PDB file of C-alpha atoms and ligand atoms in Angstrom:
ATOM      1  CA  MET A 240      14.427   6.809 -32.942  1.00 45.00           C
ATOM      2  CA  SER A 241      15.673   3.279 -33.457  1.00 47.00           C
ATOM      3  CA  THR A 242      13.222   0.766 -32.066  1.00 46.00           C
ATOM      4  CA  PRO A 243      13.302  -1.826 -34.838  1.00 50.00           C
ATOM      5  CA  ASP A 244      12.505  -4.797 -32.625  1.00 63.00           C
ATOM      6  CA  ARG A 245       9.458  -3.351 -30.921  1.00 79.00           C
ATOM      7  CA  LYS A 246       5.987  -3.048 -32.347  1.00 93.00           C
ATOM      8  CA  PRO A 247       3.584  -0.300 -31.355  1.00 96.00           C
ATOM      9  CA  LEU A 248       0.482  -1.370 -29.464  1.00 95.00           C
ATOM     10  CA  TYR A 249      -1.814   0.603 -31.732  1.00 97.00           C
ATOM     11  CA  ARG A 250      -2.306   0.952 -35.461  1.00 97.00           C
ATOM     12  CA  ARG A 251      -4.325   4.210 -35.545  1.00 98.00           C
ATOM     13  CA  VAL A 252      -4.454   6.827 -32.807  1.00 98.00           C
ATOM     14  CA  LEU A 253      -5.702  10.341 -32.146  1.00 98.00           C
ATOM     15  CA  LEU A 254      -3.586  12.775 -30.157  1.00 98.00           C
ATOM     16  CA  LYS A 255      -5.352  15.669 -28.451  1.00 98.00           C
ATOM     17  CA  ILE A 256      -3.253  18.576 -27.237  1.00 97.00           C
ATOM     18  CA  SER A 257      -4.617  21.726 -25.697  1.00 96.00           C
ATOM     19  CA  GLY A 258      -3.661  25.078 -27.133  1.00 96.00           C
ATOM     20  CA  GLU A 259      -2.084  25.912 -23.794  1.00 94.00           C
ATOM     21  CA  ALA A 260       0.350  23.017 -24.168  1.00 94.00           C
ATOM     22  CA  LEU A 261       1.879  24.915 -27.108  1.00 96.00           C
ATOM     23  CA  MET A 262       2.248  28.177 -25.238  1.00 94.00           C
ATOM     24  CA  GLY A 263       5.365  27.273 -23.244  1.00 91.00           C
ATOM     25  CA  ALA A 264       6.168  29.990 -20.725  1.00 92.00           C
ATOM     26  CA  ARG A 265       4.250  32.608 -22.689  1.00 93.00           C
ATOM     27  CA  GLU A 266       0.937  33.998 -21.571  1.00 92.00           C
ATOM     28  CA  PHE A 267      -0.648  33.928 -25.003  1.00 93.00           C
ATOM     29  CA  GLY A 268      -0.173  32.388 -28.423  1.00 96.00           C
ATOM     30  CA  LEU A 269       2.403  29.884 -29.570  1.00 97.00           C
ATOM     31  CA  ASP A 270       5.999  29.165 -28.649  1.00 97.00           C
ATOM     32  CA  PRO A 271       7.537  27.936 -31.936  1.00 97.00           C
ATOM     33  CA  ALA A 272      10.149  25.887 -30.044  1.00 97.00           C
ATOM     34  CA  ILE A 273       7.409  23.976 -28.210  1.00 97.00           C
ATOM     35  CA  VAL A 274       5.423  23.455 -31.422  1.00 98.00           C
ATOM     36  CA  SER A 275       8.571  21.991 -33.016  1.00 98.00           C
ATOM     37  CA  ARG A 276       9.191  19.729 -30.041  1.00 97.00           C
ATOM     38  CA  VAL A 277       5.657  18.351 -30.118  1.00 98.00           C
ATOM     39  CA  ALA A 278       5.978  17.882 -33.891  1.00 98.00           C
ATOM     40  CA  GLU A 279       9.116  15.821 -33.213  1.00 98.00           C
ATOM     41  CA  GLU A 280       7.136  13.640 -30.782  1.00 98.00           C
ATOM     42  CA  ILE A 281       4.498  13.052 -33.459  1.00 98.00           C
ATOM     43  CA  LYS A 282       7.183  12.251 -36.029  1.00 98.00           C
ATOM     44  CA  GLN A 283       8.666   9.545 -33.808  1.00 98.00           C
ATOM     45  CA  VAL A 284       5.293   7.856 -33.481  1.00 98.00           C
ATOM     46  CA  HIS A 285       4.603   8.241 -37.196  1.00 98.00           C
ATOM     47  CA  GLU A 286       7.925   6.530 -37.894  1.00 98.00           C
ATOM     48  CA  LEU A 287       6.840   3.573 -35.786  1.00 97.00           C
ATOM     49  CA  GLY A 288       4.163   3.017 -38.448  1.00 97.00           C
ATOM     50  CA  VAL A 289       1.281   4.333 -36.340  1.00 98.00           C
ATOM     51  CA  GLU A 290      -1.400   6.265 -38.252  1.00 98.00           C
ATOM     52  CA  CYS A 291      -1.691   9.609 -36.456  1.00 98.00           C
ATOM     53  CA  CYS A 292      -4.652  11.952 -36.192  1.00 98.00           C
ATOM     54  CA  VAL A 293      -4.203  15.180 -34.225  1.00 98.00           C
ATOM     55  CA  VAL A 294      -6.685  17.610 -32.651  1.00 98.00           C
ATOM     56  CA  ILE A 295      -5.331  20.841 -31.169  1.00 98.00           C
ATOM     57  CA  GLY A 296      -7.326  23.173 -28.944  1.00 97.00           C
ATOM     58  CA  GLY A 297      -7.375  26.945 -29.140  1.00 97.00           C
ATOM     59  CA  GLY A 298      -7.230  28.036 -25.516  1.00 96.00           C
ATOM     60  CA  ASN A 299      -3.826  29.687 -26.032  1.00 96.00           C
ATOM     61  CA  ILE A 300      -5.519  32.211 -28.314  1.00 97.00           C
ATOM     62  CA  PHE A 301      -9.209  32.426 -27.513  1.00 95.00           C
ATOM     63  CA  ARG A 302     -11.822  30.584 -25.492  1.00 93.00           C
ATOM     64  CA  GLY A 303     -15.489  31.172 -26.224  1.00 92.00           C
ATOM     65  CA  ILE A 304     -16.437  31.148 -22.587  1.00 92.00           C
ATOM     66  CA  ALA A 305     -14.011  34.014 -21.868  1.00 93.00           C
ATOM     67  CA  GLY A 306     -15.559  36.100 -24.656  1.00 90.00           C
ATOM     68  CA  ALA A 307     -19.052  35.299 -23.377  1.00 91.00           C
ATOM     69  CA  SER A 308     -18.086  36.377 -19.857  1.00 93.00           C
ATOM     70  CA  GLN A 309     -17.192  39.780 -21.306  1.00 93.00           C
ATOM     71  CA  GLY A 310     -20.597  40.212 -22.873  1.00 95.00           C
ATOM     72  CA  MET A 311     -20.152  38.593 -26.298  1.00 94.00           C
ATOM     73  CA  GLN A 312     -22.770  36.288 -27.637  1.00 97.00           C
ATOM     74  CA  ARG A 313     -21.561  32.794 -26.739  1.00 97.00           C
ATOM     75  CA  ALA A 314     -21.995  31.348 -30.234  1.00 97.00           C
ATOM     76  CA  SER A 315     -19.940  34.140 -31.853  1.00 97.00           C
ATOM     77  CA  ALA A 316     -17.264  33.804 -29.201  1.00 97.00           C
ATOM     78  CA  ASP A 317     -17.128  30.042 -29.792  1.00 97.00           C
ATOM     79  CA  TYR A 318     -16.670  30.567 -33.528  1.00 98.00           C
ATOM     80  CA  MET A 319     -13.688  32.757 -32.679  1.00 97.00           C
ATOM     81  CA  GLY A 320     -12.359  29.924 -30.520  1.00 97.00           C
ATOM     82  CA  MET A 321     -12.749  27.523 -33.432  1.00 98.00           C
ATOM     83  CA  LEU A 322     -10.803  29.900 -35.690  1.00 98.00           C
ATOM     84  CA  ALA A 323      -8.034  29.881 -33.076  1.00 98.00           C
ATOM     85  CA  THR A 324      -7.768  26.096 -33.423  1.00 98.00           C
ATOM     86  CA  ILE A 325      -7.242  26.514 -37.179  1.00 98.00           C
ATOM     87  CA  MET A 326      -4.256  28.798 -36.523  1.00 98.00           C
ATOM     88  CA  ASN A 327      -2.761  26.216 -34.171  1.00 98.00           C
ATOM     89  CA  ALA A 328      -3.382  23.452 -36.713  1.00 98.00           C
ATOM     90  CA  LEU A 329      -1.562  25.418 -39.425  1.00 98.00           C
ATOM     91  CA  ALA A 330       1.366  26.041 -37.064  1.00 98.00           C
ATOM     92  CA  MET A 331       1.601  22.310 -36.321  1.00 98.00           C
ATOM     93  CA  GLN A 332       1.310  21.426 -40.009  1.00 98.00           C
ATOM     94  CA  ASN A 333       4.174  23.780 -40.746  1.00 98.00           C
ATOM     95  CA  ALA A 334       6.332  22.314 -37.962  1.00 98.00           C
ATOM     96  CA  LEU A 335       5.648  18.748 -39.114  1.00 98.00           C
ATOM     97  CA  GLU A 336       6.396  19.491 -42.750  1.00 98.00           C
ATOM     98  CA  GLN A 337       9.655  21.191 -41.790  1.00 98.00           C
ATOM     99  CA  ILE A 338      10.825  17.868 -40.389  1.00 98.00           C
ATOM    100  CA  GLY A 339       9.588  15.906 -43.392  1.00 98.00           C
ATOM    101  CA  VAL A 340       6.225  14.592 -42.186  1.00 98.00           C
ATOM    102  CA  ASP A 341       3.516  14.781 -44.814  1.00 98.00           C
ATOM    103  CA  THR A 342       0.447  16.395 -43.276  1.00 98.00           C
ATOM    104  CA  ARG A 343      -3.081  17.477 -44.126  1.00 98.00           C
ATOM    105  CA  VAL A 344      -5.289  19.863 -42.190  1.00 98.00           C
ATOM    106  CA  GLN A 345      -9.036  19.260 -42.396  1.00 98.00           C
ATOM    107  CA  SER A 346     -11.314  21.873 -40.923  1.00 98.00           C
ATOM    108  CA  ALA A 347     -14.869  21.425 -39.651  1.00 98.00           C
ATOM    109  CA  ILE A 348     -15.484  25.000 -40.884  1.00 98.00           C
ATOM    110  CA  SER A 349     -14.772  25.294 -44.597  1.00 97.00           C
ATOM    111  CA  MET A 350     -11.803  27.465 -45.397  1.00 96.00           C
ATOM    112  CA  GLN A 351     -10.882  26.185 -48.833  1.00 95.00           C
ATOM    113  CA  SER A 352      -7.948  28.443 -49.549  1.00 96.00           C
ATOM    114  CA  ILE A 353      -5.947  27.316 -46.524  1.00 97.00           C
ATOM    115  CA  CYS A 354      -7.011  23.765 -45.730  1.00 98.00           C
ATOM    116  CA  GLU A 355      -9.321  20.950 -46.758  1.00 98.00           C
ATOM    117  CA  PRO A 356     -12.866  20.696 -45.483  1.00 98.00           C
ATOM    118  CA  TYR A 357     -13.491  17.777 -43.137  1.00 98.00           C
ATOM    119  CA  ILE A 358     -14.385  14.729 -45.227  1.00 98.00           C
ATOM    120  CA  ARG A 359     -14.227  11.507 -43.256  1.00 98.00           C
ATOM    121  CA  ARG A 360     -13.416   9.124 -46.084  1.00 98.00           C
ATOM    122  CA  ARG A 361     -10.768  11.433 -47.431  1.00 98.00           C
ATOM    123  CA  ALA A 362      -9.163  11.707 -44.015  1.00 98.00           C
ATOM    124  CA  ILE A 363      -8.990   7.914 -43.823  1.00 98.00           C
ATOM    125  CA  ARG A 364      -7.345   7.838 -47.241  1.00 98.00           C
ATOM    126  CA  HIS A 365      -4.724  10.353 -46.067  1.00 98.00           C
ATOM    127  CA  LEU A 366      -3.929   8.148 -43.089  1.00 98.00           C
ATOM    128  CA  GLU A 367      -3.578   5.124 -45.346  1.00 98.00           C
ATOM    129  CA  LYS A 368      -1.157   7.142 -47.464  1.00 98.00           C
ATOM    130  CA  ARG A 369       0.954   7.761 -44.341  1.00 98.00           C
ATOM    131  CA  ARG A 370      -0.041  11.393 -43.843  1.00 98.00           C
ATOM    132  CA  VAL A 371      -0.674  12.870 -40.427  1.00 98.00           C
ATOM    133  CA  VAL A 372      -4.180  14.374 -40.389  1.00 99.00           C
ATOM    134  CA  ILE A 373      -4.821  17.415 -38.192  1.00 99.00           C
ATOM    135  CA  PHE A 374      -8.479  18.098 -37.514  1.00 98.00           C
ATOM    136  CA  ALA A 375      -9.148  21.803 -37.024  1.00 98.00           C
ATOM    137  CA  ALA A 376     -12.135  23.934 -35.952  1.00 98.00           C
ATOM    138  CA  GLY A 377     -13.295  21.431 -33.345  1.00 98.00           C
ATOM    139  CA  THR A 378     -16.683  19.928 -34.106  1.00 98.00           C
ATOM    140  CA  GLY A 379     -17.659  23.009 -36.136  1.00 98.00           C
ATOM    141  CA  ASN A 380     -20.384  23.759 -33.577  1.00 98.00           C
ATOM    142  CA  PRO A 381     -20.484  26.307 -30.786  1.00 98.00           C
ATOM    143  CA  PHE A 382     -21.059  25.085 -27.203  1.00 97.00           C
ATOM    144  CA  PHE A 383     -18.628  22.210 -27.722  1.00 97.00           C
ATOM    145  CA  THR A 384     -14.936  21.824 -26.967  1.00 97.00           C
ATOM    146  CA  THR A 385     -11.972  20.371 -28.780  1.00 98.00           C
ATOM    147  CA  ASP A 386     -11.963  17.515 -26.237  1.00 98.00           C
ATOM    148  CA  THR A 387     -15.347  16.491 -27.609  1.00 98.00           C
ATOM    149  CA  ALA A 388     -14.062  17.027 -31.153  1.00 98.00           C
ATOM    150  CA  ALA A 389     -11.167  14.686 -30.338  1.00 98.00           C
ATOM    151  CA  ALA A 390     -13.516  11.951 -29.066  1.00 98.00           C
ATOM    152  CA  LEU A 391     -15.772  12.465 -32.094  1.00 98.00           C
ATOM    153  CA  ARG A 392     -13.001  12.283 -34.680  1.00 98.00           C
ATOM    154  CA  ALA A 393     -11.377   9.335 -32.880  1.00 98.00           C
ATOM    155  CA  SER A 394     -14.720   7.522 -33.133  1.00 98.00           C
ATOM    156  CA  GLU A 395     -15.235   8.433 -36.789  1.00 98.00           C
ATOM    157  CA  MET A 396     -11.698   7.470 -37.782  1.00 98.00           C
ATOM    158  CA  GLY A 397     -11.849   4.145 -35.962  1.00 98.00           C
ATOM    159  CA  CYS A 398      -8.913   5.079 -33.723  1.00 98.00           C
ATOM    160  CA  GLN A 399      -7.932   2.436 -31.185  1.00 97.00           C
ATOM    161  CA  VAL A 400      -7.028   4.989 -28.573  1.00 98.00           C
ATOM    162  CA  LEU A 401      -7.433   8.669 -27.768  1.00 98.00           C
ATOM    163  CA  LEU A 402      -4.308  10.202 -26.250  1.00 98.00           C
ATOM    164  CA  LYS A 403      -4.448  13.324 -24.198  1.00 98.00           C
ATOM    165  CA  GLY A 404      -1.002  14.911 -24.161  1.00 96.00           C
ATOM    166  CA  THR A 405      -0.680  17.110 -21.079  1.00 93.00           C
ATOM    167  CA  LYS A 406       1.945  18.716 -18.877  1.00 89.00           C
ATOM    168  CA  VAL A 407       1.793  15.856 -16.356  1.00 90.00           C
ATOM    169  CA  ASP A 408       2.257  12.122 -16.801  1.00 92.00           C
ATOM    170  CA  GLY A 409      -1.242  10.950 -15.924  1.00 93.00           C
ATOM    171  CA  VAL A 410      -4.290  11.524 -13.778  1.00 93.00           C
ATOM    172  CA  TYR A 411      -3.546  12.362 -10.150  1.00 91.00           C
ATOM    173  CA  SER A 412      -5.708  12.412  -7.030  1.00 86.00           C
ATOM    174  CA  ALA A 413      -4.826  16.125  -6.701  1.00 86.00           C
ATOM    175  CA  ASP A 414      -2.738  18.641  -8.629  1.00 86.00           C
ATOM    176  CA  PRO A 415       0.797  17.170  -8.299  1.00 86.00           C
ATOM    177  CA  LYS A 416       2.360  20.629  -8.569  1.00 85.00           C
ATOM    178  CA  LEU A 417       0.468  21.835  -5.516  1.00 90.00           C
ATOM    179  CA  HIS A 418       0.364  18.489  -3.667  1.00 91.00           C
ATOM    180  CA  PRO A 419       3.657  16.571  -4.060  1.00 90.00           C
ATOM    181  CA  ASP A 420       2.134  13.549  -2.276  1.00 91.00           C
ATOM    182  CA  ALA A 421      -0.749  13.271  -4.794  1.00 90.00           C
ATOM    183  CA  GLU A 422      -1.293   9.725  -6.067  1.00 90.00           C
ATOM    184  CA  ARG A 423      -1.024   8.904  -9.798  1.00 91.00           C
ATOM    185  CA  TYR A 424      -3.636   6.451 -11.037  1.00 92.00           C
ATOM    186  CA  THR A 425      -2.452   3.868 -13.552  1.00 92.00           C
ATOM    187  CA  HIS A 426      -5.871   2.657 -14.642  1.00 94.00           C
ATOM    188  CA  MET A 427      -9.441   3.838 -14.232  1.00 94.00           C
ATOM    189  CA  THR A 428     -12.712   3.515 -16.095  1.00 94.00           C
ATOM    190  CA  HIS A 429     -14.575   6.217 -18.004  1.00 95.00           C
ATOM    191  CA  HIS A 430     -17.250   5.873 -15.325  1.00 93.00           C
ATOM    192  CA  ASP A 431     -14.692   6.698 -12.585  1.00 92.00           C
ATOM    193  CA  VAL A 432     -13.736   9.899 -14.384  1.00 93.00           C
ATOM    194  CA  LEU A 433     -17.376  10.940 -14.732  1.00 93.00           C
ATOM    195  CA  THR A 434     -18.533  10.072 -11.222  1.00 91.00           C
ATOM    196  CA  ARG A 435     -15.469  11.544  -9.498  1.00 89.00           C
ATOM    197  CA  ASP A 436     -15.725  14.604 -11.734  1.00 87.00           C
ATOM    198  CA  LEU A 437     -12.007  14.381 -12.538  1.00 88.00           C
ATOM    199  CA  LYS A 438     -10.873  17.135 -14.872  1.00 86.00           C
ATOM    200  CA  VAL A 439      -9.320  14.914 -17.516  1.00 91.00           C
ATOM    201  CA  MET A 440     -11.527  15.899 -20.432  1.00 94.00           C
ATOM    202  CA  ASP A 441     -15.035  17.294 -20.413  1.00 94.00           C
ATOM    203  CA  ALA A 442     -17.908  14.942 -19.655  1.00 96.00           C
ATOM    204  CA  ALA A 443     -19.254  14.938 -23.231  1.00 97.00           C
ATOM    205  CA  ALA A 444     -15.871  13.736 -24.519  1.00 98.00           C
ATOM    206  CA  ILE A 445     -15.546  11.019 -21.865  1.00 97.00           C
ATOM    207  CA  SER A 446     -19.100   9.793 -22.545  1.00 97.00           C
ATOM    208  CA  LEU A 447     -18.556   9.670 -26.296  1.00 98.00           C
ATOM    209  CA  ALA A 448     -15.305   7.751 -25.865  1.00 98.00           C
ATOM    210  CA  ARG A 449     -17.017   5.336 -23.474  1.00 97.00           C
ATOM    211  CA  GLU A 450     -19.976   4.729 -25.804  1.00 97.00           C
ATOM    212  CA  ASN A 451     -17.589   3.938 -28.629  1.00 97.00           C
ATOM    213  CA  GLY A 452     -15.282   1.753 -26.533  1.00 96.00           C
ATOM    214  CA  ILE A 453     -12.290   4.051 -26.998  1.00 97.00           C
ATOM    215  CA  PRO A 454      -9.724   4.049 -24.187  1.00 97.00           C
ATOM    216  CA  ILE A 455      -8.113   7.367 -23.230  1.00 97.00           C
ATOM    217  CA  VAL A 456      -4.444   7.566 -22.334  1.00 97.00           C
ATOM    218  CA  VAL A 457      -3.274  10.613 -20.377  1.00 97.00           C
ATOM    219  CA  PHE A 458       0.475  11.204 -20.614  1.00 96.00           C
ATOM    220  CA  SER A 459       3.077  13.956 -20.719  1.00 96.00           C
ATOM    221  CA  ILE A 460       3.686  15.361 -24.192  1.00 95.00           C
ATOM    222  CA  HIS A 461       6.575  17.471 -22.921  1.00 92.00           C
ATOM    223  CA  LYS A 462       8.894  14.653 -21.881  1.00 94.00           C
ATOM    224  CA  PRO A 463      11.060  13.961 -24.955  1.00 96.00           C
ATOM    225  CA  GLY A 464      10.408  10.553 -26.530  1.00 96.00           C
ATOM    226  CA  ASN A 465       7.483   9.848 -24.238  1.00 96.00           C
ATOM    227  CA  PHE A 466       4.751   9.666 -26.884  1.00 97.00           C
ATOM    228  CA  ALA A 467       6.661   6.923 -28.740  1.00 97.00           C
ATOM    229  CA  GLN A 468       7.391   5.160 -25.430  1.00 96.00           C
ATOM    230  CA  VAL A 469       3.699   5.108 -24.589  1.00 96.00           C
ATOM    231  CA  MET A 470       2.926   3.697 -28.037  1.00 97.00           C
ATOM    232  CA  LEU A 471       5.385   0.889 -27.306  1.00 96.00           C
ATOM    233  CA  GLY A 472       3.789   0.151 -23.947  1.00 92.00           C
ATOM    234  CA  GLY A 473       6.388   1.942 -21.829  1.00 93.00           C
ATOM    235  CA  GLY A 474       6.555   5.323 -20.160  1.00 91.00           C
ATOM    236  CA  LYS A 475       4.258   6.646 -17.483  1.00 93.00           C
ATOM    237  CA  TYR A 476       0.592   7.235 -18.153  1.00 95.00           C
ATOM    238  CA  THR A 477      -2.924   6.694 -16.906  1.00 95.00           C
ATOM    239  CA  ILE A 478      -5.216   4.581 -19.047  1.00 95.00           C
ATOM    240  CA  ILE A 479      -8.951   5.141 -18.863  1.00 96.00           C
ATOM    241  CA  GLY A 480     -10.952   2.243 -20.222  1.00 94.00           C
ATOM    242  CA  ASP A 481     -12.596  -1.063 -19.538  1.00 84.00           C
ATOM    243  CA  ARG A 482     -10.767  -3.259 -21.978  1.00 58.00           C
ATOM    244  CA  PRO A 483      -7.159  -4.386 -22.058  1.00 47.00           C
ATOM    245  CA  ILE A 484      -4.827  -2.625 -24.493  1.00 50.00           C
ATOM    246  CA  LEU A 485      -5.240  -3.873 -28.055  1.00 43.00           C
ATOM    247  CA  ALA A 486      -2.278  -5.471 -29.738  1.00 40.00           C
ATOM    248  CA  ALA A 487      -1.340  -4.171 -33.169  1.00 39.00           C
ATOM    249  CA  SER A 488      -2.624  -6.359 -35.973  1.00 33.00           C
TER     250      SER A 488
HETATM  251  N1  LIG B  31     -14.923  25.447 -29.749  1.00 94.02           N
HETATM  252  C1  LIG B  31     -16.246  25.316 -30.117  1.00 94.02           C
HETATM  253  N2  LIG B  31     -16.676  24.122 -30.635  1.00 94.02           N
HETATM  254  C2  LIG B  31     -15.858  23.058 -30.764  1.00 94.02           C
HETATM  255  C3  LIG B  31     -14.519  23.179 -30.357  1.00 94.02           C
HETATM  256  C4  LIG B  31     -14.074  24.403 -29.845  1.00 94.02           C
HETATM  257  O1  LIG B  31     -17.023  26.241 -30.008  1.00 94.02           O
HETATM  258  O2  LIG B  31     -16.305  21.996 -31.253  1.00 94.02           O
HETATM  259  C5  LIG B  31     -14.431  26.760 -29.281  1.00 94.02           C
HETATM  260  C6  LIG B  31     -14.746  27.082 -27.834  1.00 94.02           C
HETATM  261  O3  LIG B  31     -15.022  28.467 -27.744  1.00 94.02           O
HETATM  262  C7  LIG B  31     -13.440  26.782 -27.127  1.00 94.02           C
HETATM  263  C8  LIG B  31     -12.419  27.196 -28.156  1.00 94.02           C
HETATM  264  O4  LIG B  31     -13.008  26.812 -29.404  1.00 94.02           O
HETATM  265  O5  LIG B  31     -13.297  27.530 -25.942  1.00 94.02           O
HETATM  266  C9  LIG B  31     -11.057  26.565 -28.015  1.00 94.02           C
HETATM  267  O6  LIG B  31     -11.175  25.183 -27.821  1.00 94.02           O
HETATM  268  P1  LIG B  31     -10.836  24.485 -26.417  1.00 94.02           P
HETATM  269  O7  LIG B  31     -11.276  25.348 -25.281  1.00 94.02           O
HETATM  270  O8  LIG B  31     -11.380  23.094 -26.457  1.00 94.02           O
HETATM  271  O9  LIG B  31      -9.246  24.462 -26.488  1.00 94.02           O
HETATM  272  P2  LIG B  31      -8.168  23.865 -25.458  1.00 94.02           P
HETATM  273  O10 LIG B  31      -8.687  24.068 -24.069  1.00 94.02           O
HETATM  274  O11 LIG B  31      -8.030  22.415 -25.758  1.00 94.02           O
HETATM  275  O12 LIG B  31      -6.931  24.630 -25.781  1.00 94.02           O
END
């Protein structure tokens, strides 16, 4: 993408994508074409000079709560969910490296032969060396979600914004697919999301982002070029936060 005259609004960001966003029209697993498209979106932002962290969910493969509802012990089921996020992280690493983006996967559950363990200072070093860092295995703890992992890692990495890449271009008053007249919000506070019980991210993630002063941007990851547009202050999105957008330093 040639945007030589425009500077991104942020220096370091964390992108959270759900596992389902990588499923495409399938009912399970990954659609390699979608993984490649999302990798291309990340590459465009990386090329703008933005340091990119990525957290990917695992809902396209396994959700702990589904296992628990079928009689599994919740903690074991959640560990399976965390393993699913590692598979997605490896798929994204592969897609990024195929298009020439240097990438590291760090997992909250040690799995030395396939990826690095999560080490905060090392992750920061990777970012400084212009590598995209994918954080896998969520928080490493059962009873949490990858939304919370995203807010946690964004806080630890000193990210200026947490981006939630979804199928729609922001937060709506109702599901826009079912209600074409639903209103899209452009700005709201973390408190609004919590008190109105809007299903943007889970409450633990929203609270953590709020406590650490991290705005959340909800945007469509499926619209080509949109991630880079949002980084440059364009595109359609909803921003959740109390402070104005930071300028890049
Ligand atoms: N998970 C967990 N702890 C974490 C993150 C994830 O136990 O810190 C498990 C949990 O079972 C969850 C699954 O991993 O259902 C997949 O993550 P998530 O549901 O957040 O994925 P997404 O909905 O974003 O695809």
